[in-house]
Amino acid sequence: MSKRETYESRTEELLLPIAEKEGVEIYDVEYVKEGSDFYLRAYIDKQGGVDINDCERVSRALSDALDEKDFIADAYILEVSSPGLGRMLKKDKHLAKSLGEAVELKTYKPIEKCREFEGILKGYDKDSVTIEVEEETGKKELVFARPDVASIRLALDF
């Protein structure tokens, strides 16, 4: 397990009882380097969405727990927030909750001269993701191999 994966996993373990106490669910935890800074980000969610007060309570409790355990050697910035409307769908649990929703899917390399696709998330398994796209001739299902998928996020419809 990499340092990043270890930090994310241990943080999620610390966050679980805090999230339960505060009535929120853990959407994701990530440890990333941006420029010269490291960020530990916890994304939380709940029915109806989280607000700033939810984020503040979880952030304070998580910060205290992280200070107590002190397993992250690097200096980092802690952020607790909502995953947002155009949330990334990284894990199977995210995909499961988003079946039937409009998504934007990007691939690492062009497929039929295109790297960006928009459609309805129809299915997924350990090897593939299926979306339904609208074409001039009607609806068509596209199946993408998971290793070819760079990102999937909920589509924003304004």
Coordinates of N, CA, C and O in Angstrom, one line a residue:
M1 N 0.8 -1.2 0.0 CA 0.0 0.0 0.0 C 0.9 1.2 0.0 O 1.8 1.3 0.8
S2 N 0.6 2.2 -0.9 CA 1.4 3.4 -1.0 C 1.2 4.3 0.2 O 0.2 4.1 1.0
K3 N 2.0 5.3 0.4 CA 1.9 6.3 1.5 C 0.5 7.0 1.4 O -0.2 7.1 2.3
R4 N 0.2 7.4 0.2 CA -1.1 8.0 -0.1 C -2.3 7.1 0.3 O -3.2 7.6 1.0
E5 N -2.3 5.9 -0.1 CA -3.3 5.0 0.2 C -3.4 4.7 1.7 O -4.5 4.6 2.3
T6 N -2.3 4.6 2.4 CA -2.3 4.4 3.8 C -2.9 5.6 4.5 O -3.7 5.4 5.4
Y7 N -2.5 6.8 4.1 CA -3.0 8.0 4.8 C -4.5 8.1 4.6 O -5.3 8.4 5.5
E8 N -5.0 7.8 3.3 CA -6.4 7.9 3.0 C -7.2 6.8 3.8 O -8.2 7.1 4.4
S9 N -6.7 5.6 3.9 CA -7.4 4.5 4.6 C -7.4 4.8 6.1 O -8.5 4.7 6.7
R10 N -6.3 5.2 6.7 CA -6.3 5.5 8.1 C -7.2 6.7 8.5 O -7.8 6.7 9.5
T11 N -7.2 7.7 7.6 CA -8.1 8.9 7.8 C -9.5 8.5 7.8 O -10.3 8.9 8.6
E12 N -9.9 7.6 6.8 CA -11.2 7.2 6.7 C -11.7 6.4 7.9 O -12.8 6.5 8.4
E13 N -10.8 5.6 8.5 CA -11.0 4.9 9.8 C -11.3 5.8 10.9 O -12.2 5.6 11.7
L14 N -10.5 6.9 11.0 CA -10.8 7.9 12.0 C -12.1 8.7 11.8 O -12.8 9.1 12.7
L15 N -12.4 8.9 10.5 CA -13.6 9.7 10.2 C -14.9 9.0 10.3 O -15.9 9.6 10.6
L16 N -14.9 7.6 10.3 CA -16.1 6.9 10.3 C -17.0 7.1 11.6 O -18.1 7.5 11.4
P17 N -16.4 7.0 12.8 CA -17.3 7.3 13.9 C -17.7 8.8 14.0 O -18.8 9.1 14.5
I18 N -16.9 9.7 13.5 CA -17.2 11.1 13.5 C -18.4 11.3 12.6 O -19.4 12.0 12.9
A19 N -18.3 10.7 11.4 CA -19.4 10.9 10.4 C -20.7 10.3 10.9 O -21.8 10.9 10.8
E20 N -20.6 9.2 11.6 CA -21.8 8.5 12.1 C -22.4 9.5 13.2 O -23.6 9.7 13.2
K21 N -21.6 10.0 14.1 CA -22.1 10.9 15.1 C -22.7 12.1 14.6 O -23.7 12.6 15.1
E22 N -22.2 12.7 13.5 CA -22.7 13.9 12.9 C -23.8 13.7 11.9 O -24.3 14.6 11.3
G23 N -24.1 12.4 11.6 CA -25.2 12.1 10.7 C -24.9 12.4 9.2 O -25.8 12.7 8.4
V24 N -23.6 12.2 8.9 CA -23.2 12.3 7.5 C -22.6 11.0 7.0 O -22.2 10.2 7.8
E25 N -22.4 10.9 5.7 CA -21.7 9.7 5.2 C -20.4 10.2 4.6 O -20.3 11.3 4.1
I26 N -19.4 9.3 4.6 CA -18.1 9.6 3.9 C -18.3 9.3 2.5 O -18.6 8.2 2.1
Y27 N -18.1 10.3 1.6 CA -18.1 10.2 0.2 C -16.8 9.7 -0.3 O -16.7 8.8 -1.1
D28 N -15.7 10.4 0.1 CA -14.4 10.1 -0.3 C -13.4 10.7 0.6 O -13.7 11.7 1.3
V29 N -12.1 10.2 0.6 CA -11.0 10.8 1.3 C -9.8 10.7 0.3 O -9.6 9.7 -0.3
E30 N -9.2 11.9 0.1 CA -8.0 11.9 -0.8 C -6.9 12.6 -0.1 O -7.1 13.6 0.6
Y31 N -5.7 12.2 -0.4 CA -4.4 12.8 0.0 C -3.7 13.1 -1.3 O -3.2 12.2 -2.0
V32 N -3.5 14.4 -1.6 CA -2.9 14.8 -2.9 C -1.9 15.9 -2.7 O -2.0 16.7 -1.7
K33 N -1.0 16.0 -3.6 CA 0.0 17.1 -3.6 C -0.4 18.0 -4.8 O -0.5 17.6 -5.9
E34 N -0.5 19.3 -4.5 CA -0.8 20.3 -5.5 C 0.2 21.4 -5.3 O 0.2 22.1 -4.3
G35 N 1.0 21.6 -6.3 CA 2.2 22.5 -6.2 C 3.1 22.0 -5.1 O 3.5 20.8 -5.1
S36 N 3.4 22.9 -4.2 CA 4.3 22.4 -3.1 C 3.6 22.0 -1.8 O 4.2 21.6 -0.8
D37 N 2.2 22.0 -1.9 CA 1.4 21.7 -0.7 C 0.7 20.4 -0.8 O 0.3 19.9 -1.9
F38 N 0.6 19.7 0.4 CA -0.2 18.5 0.5 C -1.5 18.8 1.0 O -1.6 19.6 1.9
Y39 N -2.6 18.1 0.5 CA -3.9 18.3 1.0 C -4.5 17.0 1.4 O -4.4 16.0 0.7
L40 N -5.2 17.0 2.5 CA -5.9 15.9 3.0 C -7.4 16.3 2.9 O -7.8 17.2 3.7
R41 N -8.1 15.7 2.0 CA -9.5 16.2 1.8 C -10.5 15.1 2.1 O -10.3 13.9 1.7
A42 N -11.5 15.4 2.9 CA -12.5 14.5 3.3 C -13.8 15.1 2.7 O -14.2 16.3 2.9
Y43 N -14.5 14.3 1.9 CA -15.8 14.7 1.2 C -16.9 14.0 2.0 O -16.9 12.8 2.1
I44 N -17.8 14.8 2.5 CA -19.0 14.2 3.2 C -20.3 14.5 2.5 O -20.3 15.5 1.8
D45 N -21.3 13.7 2.8 CA -22.6 14.0 2.1 C -23.7 13.5 3.1 O -23.4 12.8 4.0
K46 N -24.9 13.9 2.8 CA -26.1 13.4 3.5 C -27.3 13.7 2.6 O -27.2 14.5 1.7
Q47 N -28.4 13.1 3.0 CA -29.6 13.3 2.2 C -29.9 14.8 2.3 O -29.9 15.4 3.4
G48 N -30.2 15.5 1.2 CA -30.5 16.9 1.2 C -29.2 17.8 1.1 O -29.3 19.0 1.0
G49 N -28.0 17.1 1.3 CA -26.8 17.9 1.1 C -26.2 18.3 2.5 O -27.0 18.5 3.4
V50 N -24.9 18.6 2.5 CA -24.3 19.1 3.7 C -24.2 20.6 3.6 O -24.3 21.2 2.6
D51 N -24.1 21.2 4.8 CA -23.9 22.7 4.8 C -22.6 23.0 5.5 O -21.9 22.1 6.0
I52 N -22.3 24.3 5.6 CA -21.1 24.7 6.2 C -20.9 24.3 7.7 O -19.8 23.9 8.1
N53 N -22.0 24.2 8.4 CA -22.0 23.8 9.8 C -21.6 22.3 9.9 O -20.8 21.9 10.8
D54 N -22.1 21.5 9.0 CA -21.7 20.0 9.0 C -20.2 19.9 8.7 O -19.5 19.2 9.4
C55 N -19.7 20.7 7.8 CA -18.3 20.6 7.4 C -17.4 21.1 8.6 O -16.4 20.5 8.9
E56 N -17.9 22.1 9.2 CA -17.1 22.7 10.4 C -17.0 21.7 11.5 O -15.9 21.5 12.1
R57 N -18.1 21.1 11.9 CA -18.1 20.1 13.0 C -17.3 18.9 12.7 O -16.5 18.5 13.5
V58 N -17.4 18.4 11.5 CA -16.6 17.2 11.1 C -15.1 17.6 11.0 O -14.3 16.9 11.5
S59 N -14.8 18.8 10.5 CA -13.4 19.2 10.4 C -12.8 19.4 11.7 O -11.6 18.9 11.9
R60 N -13.4 20.0 12.7 CA -12.9 20.1 14.0 C -12.6 18.8 14.7 O -11.5 18.6 15.2
A61 N -13.6 17.9 14.6 CA -13.4 16.6 15.2 C -12.3 15.8 14.5 O -11.5 15.1 15.2
L62 N -12.3 15.8 13.2 CA -11.3 15.1 12.4 C -9.9 15.6 12.7 O -8.9 14.9 12.9
S63 N -9.8 17.0 12.8 CA -8.5 17.6 13.0 C -8.0 17.1 14.4 O -6.8 16.8 14.5
D64 N -8.8 17.1 15.4 CA -8.4 16.6 16.7 C -7.9 15.2 16.7 O -6.9 14.8 17.3
A65 N -8.7 14.3 16.0 CA -8.3 12.9 15.9 C -7.0 12.7 15.2 O -6.2 11.9 15.5
L66 N -6.8 13.5 14.1 CA -5.6 13.4 13.3 C -4.4 13.9 14.2 O -3.3 13.3 14.1
D67 N -4.6 14.9 15.0 CA -3.5 15.4 15.8 C -3.2 14.4 16.9 O -2.0 14.2 17.2
E68 N -4.2 13.7 17.4 CA -3.9 12.7 18.4 C -3.2 11.5 17.9 O -2.2 11.0 18.5
K69 N -3.5 11.0 16.7 CA -2.9 9.8 16.1 C -1.6 10.2 15.4 O -0.7 9.4 15.4
D70 N -1.5 11.4 14.8 CA -0.3 11.9 14.2 C 0.5 10.9 13.3 O 1.7 10.7 13.5
F71 N -0.2 10.3 12.4 CA 0.5 9.4 11.5 C 0.9 9.9 10.1 O 1.5 9.2 9.3
I72 N 0.6 11.2 9.9 CA 1.0 11.8 8.6 C 2.2 12.7 8.8 O 2.2 13.7 9.6
A73 N 3.3 12.2 8.2 CA 4.6 12.9 8.5 C 4.7 14.3 7.8 O 5.4 15.1 8.4
D74 N 4.1 14.4 6.7 CA 4.2 15.7 6.0 C 3.3 16.8 6.6 O 2.3 16.5 7.2
A75 N 3.6 18.0 6.3 CA 2.7 19.1 6.7 C 1.6 19.1 5.6 O 1.9 18.9 4.4
Y76 N 0.4 19.3 6.0 CA -0.7 19.2 5.0 C -1.8 20.2 5.4 O -1.9 20.7 6.6
I77 N -2.7 20.4 4.5 CA -3.9 21.3 4.7 C -5.1 20.3 4.7 O -5.3 19.6 3.8
L78 N -5.9 20.4 5.8 CA -7.1 19.6 5.9 C -8.3 20.4 5.4 O -8.5 21.5 5.7
E79 N -9.0 19.7 4.5 CA -10.2 20.3 4.0 C -11.4 19.3 4.1 O -11.2 18.1 3.8
V80 N -12.5 19.8 4.6 CA -13.7 18.9 4.7 C -14.8 19.7 3.9 O -15.1 20.9 4.2
S81 N -15.4 19.0 2.9 CA -16.4 19.7 2.1 C -17.4 18.6 1.5 O -17.2 17.4 1.6
S82 N -18.3 19.2 0.8 CA -19.3 18.4 0.0 C -18.6 18.0 -1.3 O -17.7 18.7 -1.8
P83 N -19.0 16.8 -1.8 CA -18.4 16.4 -3.1 C -18.9 17.3 -4.3 O -18.3 17.3 -5.4
G84 N -19.9 18.1 -4.0 CA -20.4 19.1 -5.0 C -21.4 18.4 -6.0 O -21.6 17.2 -6.1
L85 N -22.0 19.3 -6.8 CA -23.0 18.8 -7.8 C -22.3 18.0 -8.9 O -22.9 17.0 -9.3
G86 N -21.2 18.4 -9.4 CA -20.5 17.7 -10.5 C -19.5 16.7 -9.9 O -18.4 16.6 -10.4
R87 N -19.9 15.9 -8.9 CA -19.0 15.1 -8.2 C -18.4 14.0 -9.0 O -19.0 13.5 -9.9
M88 N -17.2 13.7 -8.7 CA -16.5 12.6 -9.4 C -17.0 11.3 -8.9 O -17.3 11.1 -7.7
L89 N -17.1 10.3 -9.8 CA -17.6 9.0 -9.5 C -16.4 8.1 -9.5 O -16.1 7.5 -10.6
K90 N -15.7 7.9 -8.4 CA -14.4 7.1 -8.4 C -14.6 5.7 -8.0 O -13.9 4.8 -8.4
K91 N -15.6 5.4 -7.1 CA -15.7 4.1 -6.5 C -17.0 3.5 -7.0 O -17.9 4.1 -7.4
D92 N -17.1 2.1 -6.8 CA -18.3 1.4 -7.2 C -19.5 1.9 -6.5 O -20.6 2.0 -7.0
K93 N -19.3 2.3 -5.2 CA -20.5 2.8 -4.4 C -21.0 4.1 -5.0 O -22.2 4.4 -5.0
H94 N -20.1 4.9 -5.6 CA -20.6 6.2 -6.3 C -21.3 5.8 -7.6 O -22.4 6.4 -7.8
L95 N -20.8 4.9 -8.3 CA -21.5 4.4 -9.5 C -22.9 3.9 -9.2 O -23.8 4.2 -9.9
A96 N -22.9 3.0 -8.2 CA -24.2 2.4 -7.8 C -25.3 3.4 -7.5 O -26.4 3.3 -7.9
K97 N -24.9 4.5 -6.8 CA -25.9 5.5 -6.4 C -26.2 6.4 -7.6 O -27.2 7.1 -7.6
S98 N -25.4 6.3 -8.7 CA -25.7 7.2 -9.8 C -26.2 6.6 -11.0 O -26.3 7.2 -12.1
L99 N -26.6 5.3 -10.9 CA -27.2 4.6 -12.1 C -28.5 5.4 -12.5 O -29.3 5.8 -11.7
G100 N -28.6 5.6 -13.8 CA -29.7 6.3 -14.3 C -29.5 7.8 -14.4 O -30.4 8.5 -14.9
E101 N -28.4 8.3 -13.9 CA -28.1 9.7 -13.9 C -27.2 10.1 -15.1 O -26.5 9.2 -15.7
A102 N -27.3 11.3 -15.5 CA -26.5 11.9 -16.6 C -25.1 12.0 -16.1 O -24.8 12.6 -15.0
V103 N -24.1 11.5 -16.9 CA -22.7 11.6 -16.5 C -21.9 12.1 -17.7 O -22.3 12.0 -18.8
E104 N -20.7 12.6 -17.3 CA -19.7 13.0 -18.3 C -18.5 12.0 -18.1 O -18.0 11.9 -17.0
L105 N -18.1 11.3 -19.2 CA -17.1 10.3 -19.1 C -15.9 10.8 -20.0 O -16.2 11.1 -21.1
K106 N -14.7 10.7 -19.5 CA -13.5 11.1 -20.3 C -12.6 9.9 -20.3 O -12.5 9.1 -19.3
T107 N -12.0 9.6 -21.5 CA -11.1 8.5 -21.7 C -9.7 9.0 -21.8 O -9.4 10.2 -22.1
Y108 N -8.7 8.2 -21.5 CA -7.3 8.5 -21.7 C -6.9 8.7 -23.1 O -6.1 9.6 -23.4
K109 N -7.4 7.9 -24.0 CA -7.1 8.0 -25.4 C -8.4 8.1 -26.2 O -9.4 7.6 -25.8
P110 N -8.3 8.6 -27.4 CA -9.5 8.8 -28.2 C -10.1 7.4 -28.6 O -9.4 6.4 -28.8
I111 N -11.4 7.4 -28.5 CA -12.2 6.2 -29.0 C -13.1 6.7 -30.0 O -14.0 7.6 -29.7
E112 N -13.0 6.2 -31.2 CA -13.8 6.7 -32.4 C -13.5 8.3 -32.5 O -14.5 9.0 -32.7
K113 N -12.3 8.7 -32.3 CA -11.9 10.1 -32.5 C -12.4 11.0 -31.4 O -12.5 12.2 -31.6
C114 N -12.9 10.5 -30.3 CA -13.5 11.3 -29.2 C -12.9 10.8 -27.9 O -12.7 9.6 -27.7
R115 N -12.7 11.8 -27.0 CA -12.3 11.4 -25.6 C -13.3 11.8 -24.5 O -13.1 11.5 -23.4
E116 N -14.3 12.5 -24.9 CA -15.3 13.0 -24.0 C -16.7 12.5 -24.4 O -17.1 12.7 -25.6
F117 N -17.5 11.9 -23.5 CA -18.8 11.4 -23.8 C -19.7 11.8 -22.7 O -19.4 11.9 -21.6
E118 N -21.0 12.0 -23.1 CA -22.0 12.4 -22.1 C -23.2 11.5 -22.4 O -23.6 11.2 -23.5
G119 N -23.7 10.9 -21.3 CA -24.9 10.0 -21.5 C -25.4 9.6 -20.1 O -25.0 10.1 -19.1
I120 N -26.3 8.6 -20.1 CA -26.9 8.1 -18.9 C -26.1 6.9 -18.5 O -25.9 6.0 -19.3
L121 N -25.7 6.9 -17.2 CA -25.0 5.7 -16.6 C -26.0 4.5 -16.6 O -27.0 4.6 -15.8
K122 N -25.7 3.5 -17.3 CA -26.6 2.3 -17.4 C -26.1 1.2 -16.6 O -26.9 0.3 -16.2
G123 N -24.8 1.0 -16.4 CA -24.3 -0.1 -15.7 C -22.8 0.0 -15.6 O -22.1 0.8 -16.2
Y124 N -22.2 -0.9 -14.7 CA -20.8 -1.1 -14.5 C -20.5 -2.4 -13.9 O -21.4 -3.1 -13.3
D125 N -19.3 -2.9 -14.0 CA -18.8 -4.0 -13.3 C -17.3 -3.8 -13.1 O -16.8 -2.7 -13.4
K126 N -16.6 -4.8 -12.7 CA -15.2 -4.6 -12.4 C -14.4 -4.3 -13.6 O -13.3 -3.7 -13.5
D127 N -14.9 -4.6 -14.8 CA -14.1 -4.5 -16.0 C -14.6 -3.3 -16.9 O -13.8 -2.9 -17.8
S128 N -15.8 -2.9 -16.8 CA -16.4 -1.9 -17.7 C -17.4 -1.0 -17.1 O -17.9 -1.2 -16.0
V129 N -17.7 0.1 -17.9 CA -18.7 1.1 -17.5 C -19.5 1.3 -18.8 O -19.0 1.4 -19.9
T130 N -20.9 1.3 -18.7 CA -21.8 1.4 -19.8 C -22.6 2.7 -19.7 O -23.2 2.9 -18.6
I131 N -22.6 3.5 -20.7 CA -23.5 4.7 -20.7 C -24.3 4.6 -22.0 O -23.9 4.0 -23.0
E132 N -25.5 5.3 -21.9 CA -26.4 5.4 -23.1 C -26.3 6.8 -23.6 O -26.5 7.7 -22.9
V133 N -26.0 6.9 -24.9 CA -25.8 8.2 -25.5 C -26.9 8.4 -26.5 O -27.5 7.5 -27.1
E134 N -27.2 9.7 -26.7 CA -28.2 10.0 -27.7 C -27.5 10.4 -29.0 O -26.6 11.2 -29.0
E135 N -27.9 9.7 -30.1 CA -27.3 10.0 -31.4 C -28.4 10.4 -32.4 O -29.6 10.2 -32.0
E136 N -28.1 10.8 -33.6 CA -29.1 11.2 -34.6 C -30.0 10.1 -34.9 O -31.2 10.3 -35.1
T137 N -29.5 8.9 -34.9 CA -30.3 7.7 -35.2 C -31.0 7.1 -34.0 O -31.6 6.1 -34.1
G138 N -30.8 7.7 -32.8 CA -31.5 7.1 -31.6 C -30.5 6.9 -30.5 O -29.4 7.4 -30.6
K139 N -30.9 6.2 -29.5 CA -30.1 5.9 -28.4 C -29.2 4.7 -28.7 O -29.5 3.8 -29.3
K140 N -27.9 4.8 -28.1 CA -27.0 3.7 -28.3 C -26.2 3.5 -27.0 O -25.8 4.5 -26.3
E141 N -25.9 2.3 -26.6 CA -25.1 2.0 -25.5 C -23.6 1.9 -25.8 O -23.3 1.2 -26.8
L142 N -22.8 2.6 -25.1 CA -21.3 2.5 -25.3 C -20.7 1.8 -24.0 O -21.1 2.2 -22.9
V143 N -19.9 0.9 -24.3 CA -19.2 0.2 -23.2 C -17.7 0.5 -23.2 O -17.1 0.4 -24.2
F144 N -17.2 1.0 -22.1 CA -15.9 1.4 -21.9 C -15.1 0.5 -21.0 O -15.7 0.2 -19.9
A145 N -13.9 0.0 -21.3 CA -13.1 -0.7 -20.4 C -12.7 0.2 -19.3 O -12.3 1.3 -19.5
R146 N -12.7 -0.3 -18.0 CA -12.4 0.6 -16.9 C -11.0 1.2 -17.0 O -10.8 2.4 -16.7
P147 N -10.0 0.4 -17.5 CA -8.6 1.0 -17.6 C -8.6 2.2 -18.6 O -7.7 3.0 -18.5
D148 N -9.5 2.3 -19.5 CA -9.5 3.3 -20.5 C -10.2 4.6 -20.0 O -10.1 5.7 -20.6
V149 N -10.9 4.5 -18.9 CA -11.7 5.6 -18.4 C -10.8 6.5 -17.5 O -10.3 6.1 -16.4
A150 N -10.6 7.8 -17.9 CA -9.8 8.7 -17.1 C -10.7 9.3 -15.9 O -10.2 9.4 -14.8
S151 N -11.9 9.6 -16.2 CA -12.8 10.1 -15.1 C -14.3 10.0 -15.5 O -14.6 10.0 -16.7
I152 N -15.1 9.9 -14.5 CA -16.6 10.0 -14.7 C -17.1 10.9 -13.6 O -16.7 10.9 -12.4
R153 N -17.9 11.8 -14.0 CA -18.5 12.8 -13.0 C -20.0 13.0 -13.4 O -20.4 12.8 -14.5
L154 N -20.8 13.4 -12.4 CA -22.2 13.7 -12.7 C -22.2 14.9 -13.6 O -21.4 15.9 -13.4
A155 N -23.1 14.9 -14.6 CA -23.2 16.0 -15.5 C -24.0 17.1 -14.8 O -25.0 16.8 -14.1
L156 N -23.6 18.3 -15.1 CA -24.3 19.5 -14.6 C -25.3 19.9 -15.6 O -24.9 20.1 -16.8
D157 N -26.6 20.0 -15.2 CA -27.6 20.4 -16.2 C -28.2 21.7 -15.7 O -28.9 21.8 -14.8
F158 N -27.8 22.8 -16.4 CA -28.3 24.2 -16.1 C -29.4 24.6 -17.1 O -29.3 24.4 -18.2

